[in-house]
Amino acid sequence: MSHAFPDSRRPPCNRADMTRRKDEKWQPPPFKTSDRGFLLMARRMFDLQAQSIWQDLANQLPLVRGDVLDVGCGAQPYRALFSTLARYRGIDIAEAKAHFHYEVPDTTYYHGDIWPVESGSVDFILCTEVMEHTPDPRKLLSEAARCLRVGGNILLTAPFSARWHYIPHDYWRFSPSSYQLLLSEAGFTDIAVYARGNAMTVSCYKTIALVLPVFLPQGDGFVMTWLRRALSIVLIPYLFFLAFVGQLSLLGRGGDDCLGYTVIARRAAAAPLERAS
């Protein structure tokens, strides 16, 4: 019996099998806890994804009160946005350093899917750019519902138009419909999903992503590194133009083709498992 099925070992058009990729060809520098002042402003100027998130969080986090849990906190880049009326705690997976290059002394690291947090002990959960790296997003949201007090809020962000990053630990891209479905299943109400940026923002963001490796070469030999740096001098005006247009586009209304989404939801009076019992 014959099977008219292509041989998966023979790539079409000489393209690489992406499942064999183990890392990125180029990666932007990770956030650091020490990033302050000019360095932070420069990062947000040219990283439109980071700026779009900061813009939304700077509008929300200063208003938060009570016990705060930053899930997948990384370098804790948004901790400074909380007021003194918020009691901050950051948690992250034990593999955070190996997978994402983050290690902060006052972060609680844990193994497995269960967070080291008492049930119903948190008023507000922040979870930025984490869901796409979670093999089981339903479990993450279930844990969020367990840890939140009734009426507590969660604020999520995740990318939509973004490269495959932190390979191979990048699993998902979520639409507004995805958030509505997953959060409802986990026992959240008052779900609101806001687009960060529009098609113009995405265009500038992607073009900047093509230009930045010229300014910040990685893994090249000595000669190629200096050739890239020489070329970067010519590209400086173009880079600033793209950043300027991209920043302006973030002032507009979000579009269907956006950088990512900011999501806010409230923990219902009873989560699904509590209602079932």
mmCIF file of C-alpha atoms in Angstrom:
data_model
loop_
_atom_site.group_PDB
_atom_site.id
_atom_site.type_symbol
_atom_site.label_atom_id
_atom_site.label_comp_id
_atom_site.label_asym_id
_atom_site.label_seq_id
_atom_site.Cartn_x
_atom_site.Cartn_y
_atom_site.Cartn_z
ATOM 1 C CA MET A 1 0.000 0.000 0.000
ATOM 2 C CA SER A 2 1.502 3.317 -1.058
ATOM 3 C CA HIS A 3 1.089 6.632 0.723
ATOM 4 C CA ALA A 4 1.209 9.838 -1.327
ATOM 5 C CA PHE A 5 2.618 11.847 1.556
ATOM 6 C CA PRO A 6 5.715 14.080 1.460
ATOM 7 C CA ASP A 7 8.840 13.001 3.285
ATOM 8 C CA SER A 8 9.163 15.337 6.296
ATOM 9 C CA ARG A 9 12.937 14.906 6.134
ATOM 10 C CA ARG A 10 13.055 16.734 2.796
ATOM 11 C CA PRO A 11 12.461 20.448 3.457
ATOM 12 C CA PRO A 12 10.395 22.379 0.872
ATOM 13 C CA CYS A 13 12.367 25.096 -0.942
ATOM 14 C CA ASN A 14 15.451 24.509 1.210
ATOM 15 C CA ARG A 15 13.769 25.953 4.298
ATOM 16 C CA ALA A 16 14.941 24.933 7.775
ATOM 17 C CA ASP A 17 12.834 22.783 10.094
ATOM 18 C CA MET A 18 12.044 25.329 12.831
ATOM 19 C CA THR A 19 11.450 22.653 15.474
ATOM 20 C CA ARG A 20 15.201 22.025 15.422
ATOM 21 C CA ARG A 21 16.017 25.604 16.454
ATOM 22 C CA LYS A 22 17.421 25.843 19.976
ATOM 23 C CA ASP A 23 18.113 29.569 20.266
ATOM 24 C CA GLU A 24 17.695 32.941 18.565
ATOM 25 C CA LYS A 25 20.019 34.310 15.926
ATOM 26 C CA TRP A 26 19.801 37.731 17.601
ATOM 27 C CA GLN A 27 18.299 38.710 20.937
ATOM 28 C CA PRO A 28 17.780 42.186 22.413
ATOM 29 C CA PRO A 29 19.469 42.773 25.784
ATOM 30 C CA PRO A 30 17.228 41.570 28.658
ATOM 31 C CA PHE A 31 15.852 44.022 31.183
ATOM 32 C CA LYS A 32 18.048 44.563 34.228
ATOM 33 C CA THR A 33 16.988 45.626 37.704
ATOM 34 C CA SER A 34 19.689 48.310 37.519
ATOM 35 C CA ASP A 35 18.207 49.885 34.372
ATOM 36 C CA ARG A 36 17.246 53.410 35.392
ATOM 37 C CA GLY A 37 17.146 56.919 33.963
ATOM 38 C CA PHE A 38 18.688 57.303 30.520
ATOM 39 C CA LEU A 39 19.129 53.564 29.883
ATOM 40 C CA LEU A 40 15.475 52.883 30.642
ATOM 41 C CA MET A 41 14.299 55.800 28.498
ATOM 42 C CA ALA A 42 16.488 54.688 25.591
ATOM 43 C CA ARG A 43 15.162 51.146 25.840
ATOM 44 C CA ARG A 44 11.571 52.346 25.732
ATOM 45 C CA MET A 45 12.324 54.775 22.888
ATOM 46 C CA PHE A 46 13.413 52.067 20.475
ATOM 47 C CA ASP A 47 11.583 49.045 21.920
ATOM 48 C CA LEU A 48 8.000 49.896 21.041
ATOM 49 C CA GLN A 49 6.729 46.708 22.676
ATOM 50 C CA ALA A 50 8.312 47.715 25.987
ATOM 51 C CA GLN A 51 7.060 51.297 25.653
ATOM 52 C CA SER A 52 3.507 50.187 24.930
ATOM 53 C CA ILE A 53 3.481 48.034 28.070
ATOM 54 C CA TRP A 54 5.056 50.746 30.235
ATOM 55 C CA GLN A 55 2.527 53.267 28.952
ATOM 56 C CA ASP A 56 -0.396 51.078 30.053
ATOM 57 C CA LEU A 57 1.096 50.035 33.388
ATOM 58 C CA ALA A 58 2.129 53.567 34.331
ATOM 59 C CA ASN A 59 -1.552 54.453 34.039
ATOM 60 C CA GLN A 60 -2.782 51.575 36.240
ATOM 61 C CA LEU A 61 -0.214 50.401 38.788
ATOM 62 C CA PRO A 62 0.110 53.607 40.880
ATOM 63 C CA LEU A 63 -3.588 53.181 41.786
ATOM 64 C CA VAL A 64 -3.177 49.645 43.160
ATOM 65 C CA ARG A 65 -3.535 49.057 46.909
ATOM 66 C CA GLY A 66 -3.059 45.992 49.119
ATOM 67 C CA ASP A 67 -1.163 42.757 48.535
ATOM 68 C CA VAL A 68 0.420 42.586 45.068
ATOM 69 C CA LEU A 69 1.794 39.463 43.392
ATOM 70 C CA ASP A 70 4.035 39.905 40.330
ATOM 71 C CA VAL A 71 3.949 36.523 38.564
ATOM 72 C CA GLY A 72 6.907 35.748 36.314
ATOM 73 C CA CYS A 73 8.447 38.989 37.566
ATOM 74 C CA GLY A 74 11.813 38.606 35.801
ATOM 75 C CA ALA A 75 13.921 41.671 36.650
ATOM 76 C CA GLN A 76 10.916 43.358 38.325
ATOM 77 C CA PRO A 77 10.951 46.255 35.818
ATOM 78 C CA TYR A 78 7.542 47.603 36.910
ATOM 79 C CA ARG A 79 7.945 47.393 40.686
ATOM 80 C CA ALA A 80 8.766 51.093 40.956
ATOM 81 C CA LEU A 81 5.359 51.994 39.484
ATOM 82 C CA PHE A 82 3.516 50.753 42.585
ATOM 83 C CA SER A 83 2.852 53.199 45.398
ATOM 84 C CA THR A 84 3.895 52.662 49.016
ATOM 85 C CA LEU A 85 0.317 51.509 49.691
ATOM 86 C CA ALA A 86 0.968 48.324 47.714
ATOM 87 C CA ARG A 87 2.781 45.410 49.376
ATOM 88 C CA TYR A 88 4.829 43.890 46.555
ATOM 89 C CA ARG A 89 5.945 40.274 46.156
ATOM 90 C CA GLY A 90 7.570 38.784 43.052
ATOM 91 C CA ILE A 91 7.620 35.099 42.105
ATOM 92 C CA ASP A 92 9.137 33.272 39.151
ATOM 93 C CA ILE A 93 9.918 29.741 38.039
ATOM 94 C CA ALA A 94 13.148 28.125 39.216
ATOM 95 C CA GLU A 95 14.285 27.924 35.576
ATOM 96 C CA ALA A 96 14.056 31.705 35.081
ATOM 97 C CA LYS A 97 17.828 32.198 35.007
ATOM 98 C CA ALA A 98 18.496 29.279 32.649
ATOM 99 C CA HIS A 99 15.613 30.041 30.257
ATOM 100 C CA PHE A 100 15.272 33.832 30.416
ATOM 101 C CA HIS A 101 18.511 35.141 32.003
ATOM 102 C CA TYR A 102 16.754 36.643 35.044
ATOM 103 C CA GLU A 103 17.795 36.302 38.680
ATOM 104 C CA VAL A 104 16.793 38.815 41.372
ATOM 105 C CA PRO A 105 17.649 38.299 45.088
ATOM 106 C CA ASP A 106 14.213 39.096 46.573
ATOM 107 C CA THR A 107 12.237 37.023 44.071
ATOM 108 C CA THR A 108 10.683 33.772 45.314
ATOM 109 C CA TYR A 109 11.561 30.959 42.898
ATOM 110 C CA TYR A 110 9.487 27.789 42.737
ATOM 111 C CA HIS A 111 9.271 24.443 40.950
ATOM 112 C CA GLY A 112 6.204 23.028 39.220
ATOM 113 C CA ASP A 113 2.809 24.575 38.482
ATOM 114 C CA ILE A 114 1.650 25.447 42.013
ATOM 115 C CA TRP A 115 2.572 28.923 43.199
ATOM 116 C CA PRO A 116 4.055 29.278 46.718
ATOM 117 C CA VAL A 117 1.185 31.565 47.689
ATOM 118 C CA GLU A 118 -1.733 30.990 50.074
ATOM 119 C CA SER A 119 -5.221 30.774 48.575
ATOM 120 C CA GLY A 120 -7.222 33.995 48.698
ATOM 121 C CA SER A 121 -4.292 36.056 49.976
ATOM 122 C CA VAL A 122 -3.700 38.529 47.121
ATOM 123 C CA ASP A 123 -5.556 41.673 46.034
ATOM 124 C CA PHE A 124 -3.833 42.252 42.701
ATOM 125 C CA ILE A 125 -1.849 40.072 40.289
ATOM 126 C CA LEU A 126 0.494 41.486 37.653
ATOM 127 C CA CYS A 127 1.572 39.076 34.925
ATOM 128 C CA THR A 128 3.477 40.721 32.061
ATOM 129 C CA GLU A 129 4.752 38.864 28.979
ATOM 130 C CA VAL A 130 4.460 35.500 30.728
ATOM 131 C CA MET A 131 1.469 33.673 29.251
ATOM 132 C CA GLU A 132 3.159 33.055 25.895
ATOM 133 C CA HIS A 133 5.971 31.235 27.751
ATOM 134 C CA THR A 134 3.615 29.049 29.805
ATOM 135 C CA PRO A 135 3.059 25.515 28.477
ATOM 136 C CA ASP A 136 -0.356 25.405 30.202
ATOM 137 C CA PRO A 137 -1.976 28.879 30.310
ATOM 138 C CA ARG A 138 -5.169 27.424 31.796
ATOM 139 C CA LYS A 139 -3.203 26.242 34.820
ATOM 140 C CA LEU A 140 -1.628 29.685 35.218
ATOM 141 C CA LEU A 141 -5.026 31.382 35.252
ATOM 142 C CA SER A 142 -6.408 28.743 37.612
ATOM 143 C CA GLU A 143 -3.595 29.510 40.051
ATOM 144 C CA ALA A 144 -4.294 33.237 39.690
ATOM 145 C CA ALA A 145 -7.948 32.676 40.578
ATOM 146 C CA ARG A 146 -6.944 30.540 43.567
ATOM 147 C CA CYS A 147 -4.548 33.134 44.987
ATOM 148 C CA LEU A 148 -6.760 36.196 44.472
ATOM 149 C CA ARG A 149 -9.269 37.339 47.030
ATOM 150 C CA VAL A 150 -12.855 37.611 45.811
ATOM 151 C CA GLY A 151 -13.088 40.844 43.821
ATOM 152 C CA GLY A 152 -9.319 40.977 43.308
ATOM 153 C CA ASN A 153 -7.947 42.018 39.940
ATOM 154 C CA ILE A 154 -5.452 40.604 37.469
ATOM 155 C CA LEU A 155 -3.588 42.612 34.833
ATOM 156 C CA LEU A 156 -2.020 40.604 32.009
ATOM 157 C CA THR A 157 0.052 41.571 29.001
ATOM 158 C CA ALA A 158 1.266 39.338 26.193
ATOM 159 C CA PRO A 159 2.562 39.950 22.661
ATOM 160 C CA PHE A 160 0.575 39.396 19.483
ATOM 161 C CA SER A 161 2.859 40.658 16.689
ATOM 162 C CA ALA A 162 6.241 39.560 17.976
ATOM 163 C CA ARG A 163 9.046 37.341 16.833
ATOM 164 C CA TRP A 164 9.539 33.838 18.179
ATOM 165 C CA HIS A 165 11.690 34.619 21.210
ATOM 166 C CA TYR A 166 13.422 32.851 24.073
ATOM 167 C CA ILE A 167 13.453 29.770 21.876
ATOM 168 C CA PRO A 168 12.188 27.151 22.528
ATOM 169 C CA HIS A 169 10.168 28.514 25.473
ATOM 170 C CA ASP A 170 7.691 30.572 23.440
ATOM 171 C CA TYR A 171 4.441 28.684 22.837
ATOM 172 C CA TRP A 172 1.431 30.933 22.207
ATOM 173 C CA ARG A 173 -0.081 34.097 20.715
ATOM 174 C CA PHE A 174 -3.501 35.090 22.097
ATOM 175 C CA SER A 175 -6.358 37.037 20.493
ATOM 176 C CA PRO A 176 -9.025 38.978 22.431
ATOM 177 C CA SER A 177 -11.314 35.970 21.952
ATOM 178 C CA SER A 178 -8.654 33.751 23.562
ATOM 179 C CA TYR A 179 -8.478 35.932 26.661
ATOM 180 C CA GLN A 180 -12.257 36.072 26.949
ATOM 181 C CA LEU A 181 -12.499 32.281 26.746
ATOM 182 C CA LEU A 182 -9.594 31.394 29.053
ATOM 183 C CA LEU A 183 -10.357 33.977 31.734
ATOM 184 C CA SER A 184 -14.062 33.111 31.795
ATOM 185 C CA GLU A 185 -13.210 29.435 32.213
ATOM 186 C CA ALA A 186 -10.908 30.291 35.119
ATOM 187 C CA GLY A 187 -13.642 32.204 36.951
ATOM 188 C CA PHE A 188 -12.945 35.824 36.018
ATOM 189 C CA THR A 189 -15.498 38.494 35.149
ATOM 190 C CA ASP A 190 -15.431 42.110 33.925
ATOM 191 C CA ILE A 191 -12.863 41.106 31.319
ATOM 192 C CA ALA A 192 -11.473 43.976 29.234
ATOM 193 C CA VAL A 193 -8.880 43.574 26.461
ATOM 194 C CA TYR A 194 -7.013 46.589 25.079
ATOM 195 C CA ALA A 195 -4.833 46.572 21.947
ATOM 196 C CA ARG A 196 -1.393 48.142 22.256
ATOM 197 C CA GLY A 197 -0.628 49.939 19.011
ATOM 198 C CA ASN A 198 -1.895 49.461 15.474
ATOM 199 C CA ALA A 199 -0.645 48.474 12.023
ATOM 200 C CA MET A 200 1.643 51.523 11.872
ATOM 201 C CA THR A 201 3.188 50.619 15.240
ATOM 202 C CA VAL A 202 3.764 47.058 14.088
ATOM 203 C CA SER A 203 5.373 48.235 10.835
ATOM 204 C CA CYS A 204 7.809 50.496 12.701
ATOM 205 C CA TYR A 205 8.494 47.815 15.307
ATOM 206 C CA LYS A 206 9.328 45.174 12.693
ATOM 207 C CA THR A 207 11.539 47.542 10.695
ATOM 208 C CA ILE A 208 13.422 48.583 13.836
ATOM 209 C CA ALA A 209 13.931 44.871 14.520
ATOM 210 C CA LEU A 210 15.680 44.603 11.142
ATOM 211 C CA VAL A 211 17.938 47.591 11.878
ATOM 212 C CA LEU A 212 18.911 46.961 15.532
ATOM 213 C CA PRO A 213 21.162 43.936 14.842
ATOM 214 C CA VAL A 214 23.310 46.301 12.773
ATOM 215 C CA PHE A 215 23.739 48.565 15.815
ATOM 216 C CA LEU A 216 24.115 45.703 18.303
ATOM 217 C CA PRO A 217 25.825 42.829 16.465
ATOM 218 C CA GLN A 218 25.986 39.479 18.226
ATOM 219 C CA GLY A 219 28.128 36.476 17.391
ATOM 220 C CA ASP A 220 29.917 38.109 14.426
ATOM 221 C CA GLY A 221 33.649 38.087 13.833
ATOM 222 C CA PHE A 222 35.813 41.146 14.418
ATOM 223 C CA VAL A 223 35.685 42.414 10.818
ATOM 224 C CA MET A 224 31.929 41.913 10.386
ATOM 225 C CA THR A 225 31.230 43.571 13.742
ATOM 226 C CA TRP A 226 33.071 46.742 12.732
ATOM 227 C CA LEU A 227 31.487 46.750 9.267
ATOM 228 C CA ARG A 228 28.070 46.631 10.901
ATOM 229 C CA ARG A 229 28.975 49.446 13.269
ATOM 230 C CA ALA A 230 30.172 51.578 10.369
ATOM 231 C CA LEU A 231 26.884 50.944 8.566
ATOM 232 C CA SER A 232 24.945 51.829 11.716
ATOM 233 C CA ILE A 233 26.226 55.430 11.503
ATOM 234 C CA VAL A 234 24.413 55.828 8.184
ATOM 235 C CA LEU A 235 21.242 54.287 9.621
ATOM 236 C CA ILE A 236 21.008 56.457 12.750
ATOM 237 C CA PRO A 237 18.595 59.066 11.239
ATOM 238 C CA TYR A 238 16.397 56.267 9.859
ATOM 239 C CA LEU A 239 16.281 54.520 13.247
ATOM 240 C CA PHE A 240 15.235 57.707 15.043
ATOM 241 C CA PHE A 241 12.588 58.383 12.398
ATOM 242 C CA LEU A 242 11.089 54.918 12.861
ATOM 243 C CA ALA A 243 11.114 55.283 16.638
ATOM 244 C CA PHE A 244 9.458 58.713 16.432
ATOM 245 C CA VAL A 245 6.661 57.516 14.116
ATOM 246 C CA GLY A 246 6.169 54.388 16.213
ATOM 247 C CA GLN A 247 5.868 56.417 19.421
ATOM 248 C CA LEU A 248 3.309 58.722 17.795
ATOM 249 C CA SER A 249 1.267 55.732 16.649
ATOM 250 C CA LEU A 250 0.985 54.530 20.254
ATOM 251 C CA LEU A 251 -1.012 57.682 21.033
ATOM 252 C CA GLY A 252 -3.772 56.554 18.687
ATOM 253 C CA ARG A 253 -6.493 53.973 19.108
ATOM 254 C CA GLY A 254 -5.438 50.344 19.140
ATOM 255 C CA GLY A 255 -6.030 48.322 15.991
ATOM 256 C CA ASP A 256 -6.722 44.718 15.018
ATOM 257 C CA ASP A 257 -3.089 44.366 13.936
ATOM 258 C CA CYS A 258 -1.295 45.384 17.128
ATOM 259 C CA LEU A 259 1.871 44.704 19.111
ATOM 260 C CA GLY A 260 0.031 42.955 21.910
ATOM 261 C CA TYR A 261 -2.779 43.216 24.416
ATOM 262 C CA THR A 262 -3.253 44.510 27.932
ATOM 263 C CA VAL A 263 -5.958 42.592 29.773
ATOM 264 C CA ILE A 264 -7.754 43.438 33.009
ATOM 265 C CA ALA A 265 -10.180 41.087 34.782
ATOM 266 C CA ARG A 266 -11.802 40.612 38.184
ATOM 267 C CA ARG A 267 -11.910 37.435 40.234
ATOM 268 C CA ALA A 268 -15.536 36.291 40.478
ATOM 269 C CA ALA A 269 -17.331 35.536 43.735
ATOM 270 C CA ALA A 270 -16.530 31.870 43.226
ATOM 271 C CA ALA A 271 -14.069 30.194 40.886
ATOM 272 C CA PRO A 272 -15.309 27.178 38.846
ATOM 273 C CA LEU A 273 -13.789 24.583 41.198
ATOM 274 C CA GLU A 274 -15.316 26.304 44.227
ATOM 275 C CA ARG A 275 -18.751 26.360 42.574
ATOM 276 C CA ALA A 276 -18.438 22.680 41.688
ATOM 277 C CA SER A 277 -17.680 21.749 45.291
#
